[in-house]
XYZ file of C-alpha atoms in Angstrom:
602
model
C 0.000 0.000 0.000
C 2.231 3.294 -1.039
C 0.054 5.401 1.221
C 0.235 3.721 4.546
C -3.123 3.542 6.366
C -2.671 3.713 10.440
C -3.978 -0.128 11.643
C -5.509 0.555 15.043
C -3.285 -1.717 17.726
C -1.615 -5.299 18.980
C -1.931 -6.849 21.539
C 0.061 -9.375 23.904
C -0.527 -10.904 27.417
C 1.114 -13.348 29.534
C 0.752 -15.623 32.530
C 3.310 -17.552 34.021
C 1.940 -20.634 35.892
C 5.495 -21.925 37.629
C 7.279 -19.945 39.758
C 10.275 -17.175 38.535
C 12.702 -19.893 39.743
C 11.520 -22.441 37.490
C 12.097 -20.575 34.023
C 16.057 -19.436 35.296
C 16.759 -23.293 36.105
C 15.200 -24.469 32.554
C 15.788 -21.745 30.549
C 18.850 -19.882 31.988
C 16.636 -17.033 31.512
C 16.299 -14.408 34.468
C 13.710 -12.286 33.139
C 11.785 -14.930 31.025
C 8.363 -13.169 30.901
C 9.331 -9.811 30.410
C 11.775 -11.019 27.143
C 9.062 -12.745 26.140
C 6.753 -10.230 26.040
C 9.664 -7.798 24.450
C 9.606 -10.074 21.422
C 5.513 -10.468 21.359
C 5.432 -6.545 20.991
C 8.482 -6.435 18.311
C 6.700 -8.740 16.422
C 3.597 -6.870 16.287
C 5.932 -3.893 15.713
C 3.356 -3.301 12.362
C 0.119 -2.886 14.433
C 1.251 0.372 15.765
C 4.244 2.655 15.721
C 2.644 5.564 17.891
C 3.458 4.872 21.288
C 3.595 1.653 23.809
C 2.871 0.662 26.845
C 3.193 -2.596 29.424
C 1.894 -3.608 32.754
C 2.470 -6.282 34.762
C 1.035 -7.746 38.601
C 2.893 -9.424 40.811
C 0.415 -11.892 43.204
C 3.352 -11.837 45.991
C 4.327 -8.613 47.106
C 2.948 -7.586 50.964
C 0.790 -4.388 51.655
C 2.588 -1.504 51.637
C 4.724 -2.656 48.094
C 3.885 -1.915 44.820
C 2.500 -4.711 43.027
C 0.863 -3.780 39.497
C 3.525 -1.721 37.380
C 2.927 0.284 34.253
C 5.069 1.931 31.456
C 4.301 3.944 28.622
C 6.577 5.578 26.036
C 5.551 7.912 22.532
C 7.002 7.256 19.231
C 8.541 4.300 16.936
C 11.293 3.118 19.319
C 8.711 3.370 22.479
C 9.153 -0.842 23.092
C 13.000 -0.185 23.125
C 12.497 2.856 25.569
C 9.703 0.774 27.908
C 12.462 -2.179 28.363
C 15.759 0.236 28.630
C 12.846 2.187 31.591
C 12.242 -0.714 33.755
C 13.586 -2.086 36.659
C 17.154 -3.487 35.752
C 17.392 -4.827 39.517
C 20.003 -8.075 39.764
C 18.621 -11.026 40.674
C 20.183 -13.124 43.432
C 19.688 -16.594 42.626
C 20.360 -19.052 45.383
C 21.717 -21.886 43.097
C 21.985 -24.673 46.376
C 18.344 -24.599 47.346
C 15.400 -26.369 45.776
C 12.586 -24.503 46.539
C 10.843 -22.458 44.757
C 11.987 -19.164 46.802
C 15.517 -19.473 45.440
C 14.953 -16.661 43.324
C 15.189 -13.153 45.226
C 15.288 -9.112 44.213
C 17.721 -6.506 45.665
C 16.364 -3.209 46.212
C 12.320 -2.032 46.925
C 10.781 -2.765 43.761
C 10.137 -5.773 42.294
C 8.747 -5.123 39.050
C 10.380 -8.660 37.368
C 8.692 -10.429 40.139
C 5.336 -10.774 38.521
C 3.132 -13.264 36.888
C 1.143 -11.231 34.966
C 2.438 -9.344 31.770
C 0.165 -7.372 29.351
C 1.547 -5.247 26.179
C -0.159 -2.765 23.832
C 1.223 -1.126 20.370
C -0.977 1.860 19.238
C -1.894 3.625 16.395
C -4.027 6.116 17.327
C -8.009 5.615 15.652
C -9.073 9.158 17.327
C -6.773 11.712 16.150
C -5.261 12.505 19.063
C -1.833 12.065 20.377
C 0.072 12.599 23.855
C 1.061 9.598 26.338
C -2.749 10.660 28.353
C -3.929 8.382 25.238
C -1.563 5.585 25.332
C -2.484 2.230 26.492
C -2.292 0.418 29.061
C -5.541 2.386 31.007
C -5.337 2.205 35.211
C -7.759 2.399 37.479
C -6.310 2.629 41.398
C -7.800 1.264 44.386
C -6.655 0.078 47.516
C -8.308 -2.670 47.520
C -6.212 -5.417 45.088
C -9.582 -7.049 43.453
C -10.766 -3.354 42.782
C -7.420 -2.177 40.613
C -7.977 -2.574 37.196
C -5.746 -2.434 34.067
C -7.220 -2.160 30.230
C -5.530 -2.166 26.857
C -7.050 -3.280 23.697
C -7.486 -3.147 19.983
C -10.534 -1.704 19.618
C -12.775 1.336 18.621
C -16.342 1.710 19.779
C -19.008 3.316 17.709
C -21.650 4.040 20.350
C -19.777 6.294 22.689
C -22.138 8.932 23.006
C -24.463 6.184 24.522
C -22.058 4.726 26.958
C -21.088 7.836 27.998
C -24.591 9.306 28.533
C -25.341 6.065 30.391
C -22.607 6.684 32.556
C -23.686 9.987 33.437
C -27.232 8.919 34.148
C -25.880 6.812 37.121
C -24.005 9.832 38.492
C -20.720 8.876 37.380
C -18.288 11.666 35.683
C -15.859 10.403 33.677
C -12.944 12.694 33.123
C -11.963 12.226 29.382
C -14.225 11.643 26.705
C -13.040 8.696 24.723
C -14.217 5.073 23.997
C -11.081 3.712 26.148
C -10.937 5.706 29.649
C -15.295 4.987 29.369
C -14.732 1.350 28.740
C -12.340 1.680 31.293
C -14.802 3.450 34.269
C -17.928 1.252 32.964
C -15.864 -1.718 33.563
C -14.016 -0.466 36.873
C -17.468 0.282 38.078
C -18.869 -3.337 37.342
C -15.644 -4.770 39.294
C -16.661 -2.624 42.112
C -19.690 -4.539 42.068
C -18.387 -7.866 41.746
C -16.097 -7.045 44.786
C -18.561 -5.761 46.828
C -20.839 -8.625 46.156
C -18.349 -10.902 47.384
C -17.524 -8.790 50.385
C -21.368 -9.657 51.351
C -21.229 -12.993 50.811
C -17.948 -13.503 52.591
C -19.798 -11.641 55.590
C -22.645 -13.824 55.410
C -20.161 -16.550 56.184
C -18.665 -15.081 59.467
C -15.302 -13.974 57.692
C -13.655 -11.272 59.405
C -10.738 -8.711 58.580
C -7.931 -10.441 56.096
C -10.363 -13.368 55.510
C -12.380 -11.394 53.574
C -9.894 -9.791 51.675
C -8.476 -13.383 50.707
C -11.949 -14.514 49.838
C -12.197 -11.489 47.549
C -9.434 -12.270 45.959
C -9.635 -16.031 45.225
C -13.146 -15.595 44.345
C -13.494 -12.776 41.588
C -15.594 -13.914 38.544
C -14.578 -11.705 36.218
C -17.337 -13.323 33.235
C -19.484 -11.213 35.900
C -17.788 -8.357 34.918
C -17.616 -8.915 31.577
C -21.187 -9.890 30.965
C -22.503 -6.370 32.336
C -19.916 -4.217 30.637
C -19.358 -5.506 27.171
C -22.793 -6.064 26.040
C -23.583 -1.863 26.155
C -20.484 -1.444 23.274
C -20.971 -1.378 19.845
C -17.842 -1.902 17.318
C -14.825 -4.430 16.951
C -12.649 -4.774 19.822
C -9.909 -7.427 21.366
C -10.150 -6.017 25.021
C -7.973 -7.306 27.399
C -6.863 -6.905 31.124
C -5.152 -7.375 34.315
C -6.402 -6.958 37.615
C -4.309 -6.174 40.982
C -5.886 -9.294 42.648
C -4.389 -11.649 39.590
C -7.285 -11.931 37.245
C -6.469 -11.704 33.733
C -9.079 -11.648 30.619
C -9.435 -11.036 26.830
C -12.570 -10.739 25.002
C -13.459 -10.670 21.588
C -16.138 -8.628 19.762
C -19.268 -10.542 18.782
C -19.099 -9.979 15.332
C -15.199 -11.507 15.258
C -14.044 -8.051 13.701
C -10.487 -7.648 15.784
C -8.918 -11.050 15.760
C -7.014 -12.560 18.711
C -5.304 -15.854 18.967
C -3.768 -17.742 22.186
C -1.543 -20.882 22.878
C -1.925 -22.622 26.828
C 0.381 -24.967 27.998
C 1.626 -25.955 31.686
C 4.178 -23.315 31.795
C 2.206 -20.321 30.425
C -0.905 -18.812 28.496
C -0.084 -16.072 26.081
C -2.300 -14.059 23.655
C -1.548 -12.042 20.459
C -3.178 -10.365 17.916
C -1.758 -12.596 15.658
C -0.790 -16.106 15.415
C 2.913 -16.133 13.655
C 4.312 -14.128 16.509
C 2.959 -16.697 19.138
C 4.651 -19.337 16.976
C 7.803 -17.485 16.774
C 7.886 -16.658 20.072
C 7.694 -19.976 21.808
C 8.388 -21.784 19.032
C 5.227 -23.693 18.628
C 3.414 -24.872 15.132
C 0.095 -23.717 13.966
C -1.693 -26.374 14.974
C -1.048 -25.678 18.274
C -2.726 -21.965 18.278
C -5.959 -21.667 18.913
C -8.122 -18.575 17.719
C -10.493 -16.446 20.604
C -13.837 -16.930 19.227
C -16.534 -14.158 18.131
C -17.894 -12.728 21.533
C -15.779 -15.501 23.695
C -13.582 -14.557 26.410
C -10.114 -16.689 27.812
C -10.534 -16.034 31.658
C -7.261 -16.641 33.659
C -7.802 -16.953 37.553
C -5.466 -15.718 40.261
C -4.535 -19.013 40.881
C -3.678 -19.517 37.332
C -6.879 -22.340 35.681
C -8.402 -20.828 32.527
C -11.102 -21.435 30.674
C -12.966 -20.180 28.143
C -16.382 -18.740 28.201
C -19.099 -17.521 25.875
C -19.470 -13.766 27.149
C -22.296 -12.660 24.459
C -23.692 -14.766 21.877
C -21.985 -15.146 18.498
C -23.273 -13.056 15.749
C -23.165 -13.498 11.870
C -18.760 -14.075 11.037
C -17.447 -10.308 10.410
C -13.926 -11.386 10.868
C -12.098 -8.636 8.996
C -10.711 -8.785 5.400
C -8.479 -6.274 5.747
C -6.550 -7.657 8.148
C -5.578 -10.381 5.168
C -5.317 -7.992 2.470
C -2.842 -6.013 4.759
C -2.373 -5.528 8.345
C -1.183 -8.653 9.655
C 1.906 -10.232 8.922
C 2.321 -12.171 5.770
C 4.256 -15.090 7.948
C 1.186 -16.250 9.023
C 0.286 -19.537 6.790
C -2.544 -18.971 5.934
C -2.298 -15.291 5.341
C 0.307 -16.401 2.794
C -1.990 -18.331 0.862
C -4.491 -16.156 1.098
C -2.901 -13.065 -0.531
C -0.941 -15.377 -3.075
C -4.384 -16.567 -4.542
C -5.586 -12.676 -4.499
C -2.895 -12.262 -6.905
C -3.348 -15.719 -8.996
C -7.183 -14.809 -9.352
C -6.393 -11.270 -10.942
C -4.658 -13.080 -14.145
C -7.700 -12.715 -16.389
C -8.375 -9.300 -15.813
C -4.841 -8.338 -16.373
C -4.579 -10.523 -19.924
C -7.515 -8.712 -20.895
C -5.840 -5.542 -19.832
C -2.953 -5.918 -21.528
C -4.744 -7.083 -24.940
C -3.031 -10.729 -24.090
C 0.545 -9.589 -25.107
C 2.295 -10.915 -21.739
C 6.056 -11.562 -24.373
C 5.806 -7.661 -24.142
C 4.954 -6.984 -20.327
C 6.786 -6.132 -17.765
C 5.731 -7.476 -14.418
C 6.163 -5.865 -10.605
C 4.870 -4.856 -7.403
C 4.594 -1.980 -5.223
C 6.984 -2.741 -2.268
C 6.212 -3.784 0.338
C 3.037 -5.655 1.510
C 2.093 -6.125 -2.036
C 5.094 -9.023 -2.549
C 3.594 -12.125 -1.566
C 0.067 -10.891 -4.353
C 2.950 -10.539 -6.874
C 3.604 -13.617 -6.709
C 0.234 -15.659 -6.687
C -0.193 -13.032 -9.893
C 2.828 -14.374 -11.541
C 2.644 -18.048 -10.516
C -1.237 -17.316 -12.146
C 0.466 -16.834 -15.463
C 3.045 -19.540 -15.508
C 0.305 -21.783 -14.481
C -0.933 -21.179 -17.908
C 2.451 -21.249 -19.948
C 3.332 -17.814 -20.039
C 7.646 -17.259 -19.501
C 7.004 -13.678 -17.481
C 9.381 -11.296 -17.161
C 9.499 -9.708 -13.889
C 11.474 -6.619 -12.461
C 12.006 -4.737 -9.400
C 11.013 -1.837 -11.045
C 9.758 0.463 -7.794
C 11.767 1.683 -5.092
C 11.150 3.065 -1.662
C 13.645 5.494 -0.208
C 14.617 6.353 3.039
C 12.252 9.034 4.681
C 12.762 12.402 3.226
C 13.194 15.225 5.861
C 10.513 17.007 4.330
C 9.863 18.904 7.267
C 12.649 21.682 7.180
C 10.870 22.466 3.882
C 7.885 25.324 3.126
C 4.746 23.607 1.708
C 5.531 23.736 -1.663
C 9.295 22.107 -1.213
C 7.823 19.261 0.780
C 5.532 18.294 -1.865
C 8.507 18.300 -4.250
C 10.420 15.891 -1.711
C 7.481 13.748 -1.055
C 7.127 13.103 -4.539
C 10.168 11.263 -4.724
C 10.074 9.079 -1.731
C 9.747 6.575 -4.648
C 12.313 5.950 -7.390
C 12.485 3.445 -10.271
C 14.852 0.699 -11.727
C 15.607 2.997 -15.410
C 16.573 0.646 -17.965
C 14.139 -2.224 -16.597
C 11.466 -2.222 -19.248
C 12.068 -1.818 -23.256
C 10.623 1.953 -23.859
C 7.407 2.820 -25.797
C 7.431 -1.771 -26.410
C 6.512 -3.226 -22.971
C 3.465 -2.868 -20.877
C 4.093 -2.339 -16.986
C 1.826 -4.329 -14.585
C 2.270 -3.012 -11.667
C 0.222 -4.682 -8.097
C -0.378 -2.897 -4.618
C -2.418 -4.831 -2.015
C -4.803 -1.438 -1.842
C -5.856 1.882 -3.493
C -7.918 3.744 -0.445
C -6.588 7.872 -1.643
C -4.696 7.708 -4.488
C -2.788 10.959 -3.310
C 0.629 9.215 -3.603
C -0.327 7.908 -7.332
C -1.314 11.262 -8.663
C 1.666 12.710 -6.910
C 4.616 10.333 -7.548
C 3.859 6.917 -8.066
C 2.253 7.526 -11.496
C 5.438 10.648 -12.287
C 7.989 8.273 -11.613
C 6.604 4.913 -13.820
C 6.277 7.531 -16.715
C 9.808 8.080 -17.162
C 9.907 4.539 -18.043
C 7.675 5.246 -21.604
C 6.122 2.120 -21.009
C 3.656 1.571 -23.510
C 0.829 1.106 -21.183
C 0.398 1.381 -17.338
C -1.338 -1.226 -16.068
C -1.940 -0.904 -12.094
C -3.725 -3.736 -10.071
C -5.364 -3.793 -6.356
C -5.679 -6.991 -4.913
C -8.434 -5.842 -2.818
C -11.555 -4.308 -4.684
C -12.049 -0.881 -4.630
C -12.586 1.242 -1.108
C -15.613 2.695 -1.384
C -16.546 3.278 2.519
C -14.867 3.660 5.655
C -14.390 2.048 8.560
C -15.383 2.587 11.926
C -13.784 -0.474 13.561
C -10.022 0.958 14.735
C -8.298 1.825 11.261
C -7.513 5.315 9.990
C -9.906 6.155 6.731
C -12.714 7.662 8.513
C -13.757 10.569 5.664
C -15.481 9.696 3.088
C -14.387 12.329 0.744
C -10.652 11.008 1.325
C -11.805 7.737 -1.038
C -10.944 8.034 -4.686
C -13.598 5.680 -5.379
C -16.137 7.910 -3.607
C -14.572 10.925 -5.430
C -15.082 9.156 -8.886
C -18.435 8.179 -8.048
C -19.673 12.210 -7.024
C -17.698 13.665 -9.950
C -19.804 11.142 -12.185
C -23.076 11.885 -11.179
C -22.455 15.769 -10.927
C -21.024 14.976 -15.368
C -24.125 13.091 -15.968
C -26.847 15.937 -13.824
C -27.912 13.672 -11.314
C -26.864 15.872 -8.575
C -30.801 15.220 -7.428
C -29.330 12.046 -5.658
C -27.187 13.410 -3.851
C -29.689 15.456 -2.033
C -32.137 12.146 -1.732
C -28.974 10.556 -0.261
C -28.527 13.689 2.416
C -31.659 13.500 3.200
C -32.226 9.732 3.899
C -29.263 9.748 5.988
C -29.895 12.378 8.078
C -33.930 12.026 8.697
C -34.664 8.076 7.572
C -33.993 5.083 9.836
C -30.247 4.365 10.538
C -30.944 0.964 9.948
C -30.027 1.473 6.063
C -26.629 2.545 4.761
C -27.803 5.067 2.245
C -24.434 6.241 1.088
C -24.764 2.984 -1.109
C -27.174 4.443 -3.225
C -23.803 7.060 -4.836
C -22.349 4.430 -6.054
C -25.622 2.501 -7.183
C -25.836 4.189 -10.575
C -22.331 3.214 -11.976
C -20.850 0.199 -13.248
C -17.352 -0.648 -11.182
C -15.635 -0.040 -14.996
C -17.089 3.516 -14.981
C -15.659 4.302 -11.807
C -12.173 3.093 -12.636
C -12.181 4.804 -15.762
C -12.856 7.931 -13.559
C -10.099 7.044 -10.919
C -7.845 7.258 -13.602
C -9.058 10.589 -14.788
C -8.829 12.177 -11.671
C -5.208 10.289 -10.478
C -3.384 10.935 -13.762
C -0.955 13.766 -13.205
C -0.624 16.663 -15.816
C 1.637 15.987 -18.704
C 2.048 12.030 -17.981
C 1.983 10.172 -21.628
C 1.705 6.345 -20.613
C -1.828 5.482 -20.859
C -3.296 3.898 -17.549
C -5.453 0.826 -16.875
C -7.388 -0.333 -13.454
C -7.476 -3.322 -12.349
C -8.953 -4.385 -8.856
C -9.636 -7.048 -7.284
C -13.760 -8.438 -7.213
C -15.905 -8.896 -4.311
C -16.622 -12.783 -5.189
C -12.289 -13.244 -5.849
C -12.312 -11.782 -2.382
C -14.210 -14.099 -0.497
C -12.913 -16.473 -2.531
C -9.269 -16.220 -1.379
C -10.267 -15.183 2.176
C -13.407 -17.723 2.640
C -12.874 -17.736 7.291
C -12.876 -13.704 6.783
C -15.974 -12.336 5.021
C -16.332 -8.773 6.878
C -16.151 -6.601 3.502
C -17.813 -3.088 4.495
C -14.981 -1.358 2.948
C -15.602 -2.367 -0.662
C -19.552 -3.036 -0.114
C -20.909 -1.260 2.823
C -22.370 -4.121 4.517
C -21.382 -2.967 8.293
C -22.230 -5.462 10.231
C -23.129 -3.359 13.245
C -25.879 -0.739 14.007
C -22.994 1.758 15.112
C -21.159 1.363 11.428
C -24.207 2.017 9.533
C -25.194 4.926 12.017
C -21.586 6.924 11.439
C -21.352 6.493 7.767
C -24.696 7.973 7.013
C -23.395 10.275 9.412
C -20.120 11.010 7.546
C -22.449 11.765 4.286
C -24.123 14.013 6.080
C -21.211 15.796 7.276
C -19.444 15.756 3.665
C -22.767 17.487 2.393
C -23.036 20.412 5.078
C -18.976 20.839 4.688
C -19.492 21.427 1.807
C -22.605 24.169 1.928
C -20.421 25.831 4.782
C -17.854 26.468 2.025
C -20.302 27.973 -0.256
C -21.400 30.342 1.710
């Protein structure tokens, strides 16, 4: 994808079941969950380059000693900075006993002593920056059942109706935002859970500590779960730690965000994604097990799990996009999945290049685009063809454009990309060129498209493995504006050529005063054949003075689900959200785009 689109977060838990002693006499290892969880985060490095954060609870430490720990660092190195931050305290390992107590801290804090590790990458989904906004969230209490810690990959479309339920109930939540609410809702429902325990434990005749311990052993956090979760609308992975040794991860209903853990007798860890689980502690596919659609993996202080089915399952969502782009292309069946995306496009392309493949030139957009090159090229040799392929794009280093004025940086940042001269036969050969996505088109027009044209290939011919992006989403990643889509674009500047602008008042109208149950923004696009709107793609992409003549190609909706069969949520290219809160926010973003618009007229 040459214009990178900001994924909305990873992320990575941990619970040691043996003590710290066992994993420095197997392993040699002195920090063994804490270097584990460094390499879960690396690994996940692509889900978010914003900031970072970790927390951890130890379920040893005596009143009056810190016992959950948090870190949070800003920018692309903020995993390096969170691990160089920490407690580097020696360990004093008492090599001659055999008990599990042979492993002791120097100094007061004892942040390495814990069982319970949670990580979070972030991009940020709301537009706003500053470690305030960086995960993990922490609620304080001095009671150790009542501390709770929340990080997730998620974005919730109902906030206004969380929030206003919060307030109804006399609560006053500090920051408006979908994760310090989900974090106060929740906190507020472990209150409850803690305080119904402290009743029963009374109705028992427990007294002083006894309680306490019976709090603490007896926290159900499905409780919690079960009356927090089901007021949030969107895709989420939410996990969490609590100070009495609880730890959870939940899945939205729909199976949007994706989560995947491995449990053994030595530990249960949870990642985003599956490769860096296997990669991690070295395990096989096989042995990876995927969190279900509204299912939560419930770890108990004294470290049994189980799963449990938090809120019913609703119709598979599971996101394409995460196929198509976000998550790594290690993962095996990822790897498939975007090879076949390629192999399927071969038809369209022959047809595109008027079947002369002896006089094409064959490449990719680097880098997440690789592994569709190939299933595109393997497509062809499956059928005889002797392709030529070349590395014809380059991606440069990051320009400083920022000690530039505005018109010098959009010089620079038109060169960010460079080409292989001499790689295709000028004015003779065709260049087919695939990306895994065209979502703005802004780095096309303004370099991609400048740069291939130097090459006087005879024809341009550029290919999207994923059909075209015709509606945001709402769900964590960054394309939220409707009027940033070249497809949308295309589709407005062709009914405003042909006089129809009549529909897009109906359209204003239905979204703003009919039922939200609909997603009337569909009806722009209804009027126009998927040809028409590539033909007017490449009208409005094609920079002034470029000669090459330029084809579209993208990807269909059936070759979609066809390659991605377990991952069918495709509101991006159709606009079939499958929540009430998706189809609510992009009538609402048409309805925005419209009155922008009349506020500039005036």
């Amino acid at each position: 994808m040459v214009e990178e689109l900001k994924h909305e977060c990873g992320v990575a838990m941990i619970r040691l079941l043996k003590p710290l002693s066992y994993y420095v006499r197997k392993y040699g290892i002195r920090r063994y969950g804490f270097d584990k969880l460094y390499l879960m985060m690396e690994k996940q490095h692509n889900r978010g380059q914003e900031g970072a954060g970790i927390a951890s609870v130890s379920l040893d430490n005596e009143p009056g000693t810190e016992y959950m720990f948090r870190e949070k660092a800003e920018g692309k190195d903020a995993i390096t900075e969170i691990f160089k931050a920490i407690d580097h305290s020696p360990l004093t390992i008492d090599h001659s006993s055999t008990s599990d107590d042979c492993v002791a801290y120097d100094g007061d804090r004892s942040m390495f002593n814990c069982q319970l590790l949670m990580g979070h990458l972030r991009y940020s989904t709301t537009g706003k920056s500053g470690l305030q906004y960086v995960h993990p969230f922490l609620r304080r209490n001095n009671w150790r059942a009542k501390n709770l810690c929340l990080c997730g990959n998620f974005n919730m479309t109902n906030i206004d109706e969380v929030f206003h339920f919060l307030t109804e109930q006399g609560q006053s939540p500090r920051i408006y935002g979908d994760s310090y609410i989900t974090l106060e809702l929740m906190g507020h429902r472990l209150d409850r859970e803690v305080e119904r325990l402290y009743v029963e434990a009374k109705e028992q005749g427990l007294e002083g500590t006894d309680i306490t311990d019976y709090i603490d052993n007896h926290v159900e956090m499905a409780n919690v779960l079960k009356t927090t979760m089901t007021h949030f609308d969107g895709g989420y992975v939410m996990c969490g730690l609590t100070g009495s040794g609880e730890m959870f991860a939940m899945r939205d209903p729909w199976g949007i965000r994706p989560a995947f853990y491995y449990r053994d007798d030595e530990i249960i860890a949870l990642a985003s994604e599956r490769p860096v689980l296997q990669t991690t502690f070295n395990l096989q596919a096989e042995d990876i097990c995927e969190l279900q659609p509204g299912e939560a993996l419930i770890v108990h202080r004294n470290g049994e799990s189980r799963l449990e089915q938090i809120m019913p399952a609703q119709p598979l969502s599971a996101c394409s996009f995460e196929r198509i782009y976000f998550s790594r292309g290690s993962d095996r069946d990822i790897y498939q999945e975007r090879k076949r995306l390629g192999e399927q496009l071969t038809p369209a392309i022959m047809k595109a290049v008027d079947g002369d493949v002896a006089n094409t030139v064959f490449s990719y957009i680097p880098n997440t685009a690789e592994v569709a090159f190939y299933g595109m090229t393997d497509g062809f040799r499956q059928q005889g063809y002797n392709v030529r392929t070349e590395k014809v794009v380059w991606k440069d280093i990051k320009l400083r454009t920022f000690i530039a004025d505005n018109s010098e940086r959009n010089d620079l940042a038109a060169h960010v990309y460079d080409v292989s001269y001499g790689s295709l036969k000028a004015f003779e050969d065709s260049l087919v060129i695939i990306d895994d996505s065209i979502v703005r088109g802004t780095t096309l027009k303004e370099s991609i498209f400048k740069i291939l044209d130097r090459l006087h290939p005879k024809k341009i011919v550029m290919v999207s493995s994923s059909p075209q992006i015709r509606y945001p989403d709402y769900y964590g990643i960054d394309m939220s504006r409707l009027e940033e889509l070249c497809a949308f674009r295309a589709a407005i500047a062709l009914i405003k050529e042909r006089g129809r602008q009549k529909l897009i008042a109906d359209t204003y109208k239905a979204c703003k005063y009919s039922p939200a149950s609909l997603n009337h923004v569909r009806n722009i696009y209804a009027p126009f054949t998927a040809r028409e709107i590539n033909a007017k793609i490449v009208e409005m992409l094609r920079p002034e003075g470029m000669q090459a003549p330029v084809e579209l190609v993208f990807q269909s909706i059936e070759g979609l689900h066809h390659a991605c069969p377990n991952h069918p949520g495709d509101w991006y290219f159709t606009g079939n959200y499958p929540t009430p809160g998706g189809i609510r926010m992009v009538n609402q973003a048409f309805v925005h785009y419209v009155e922008d618009i009349l506020k500039k007229q005036l």
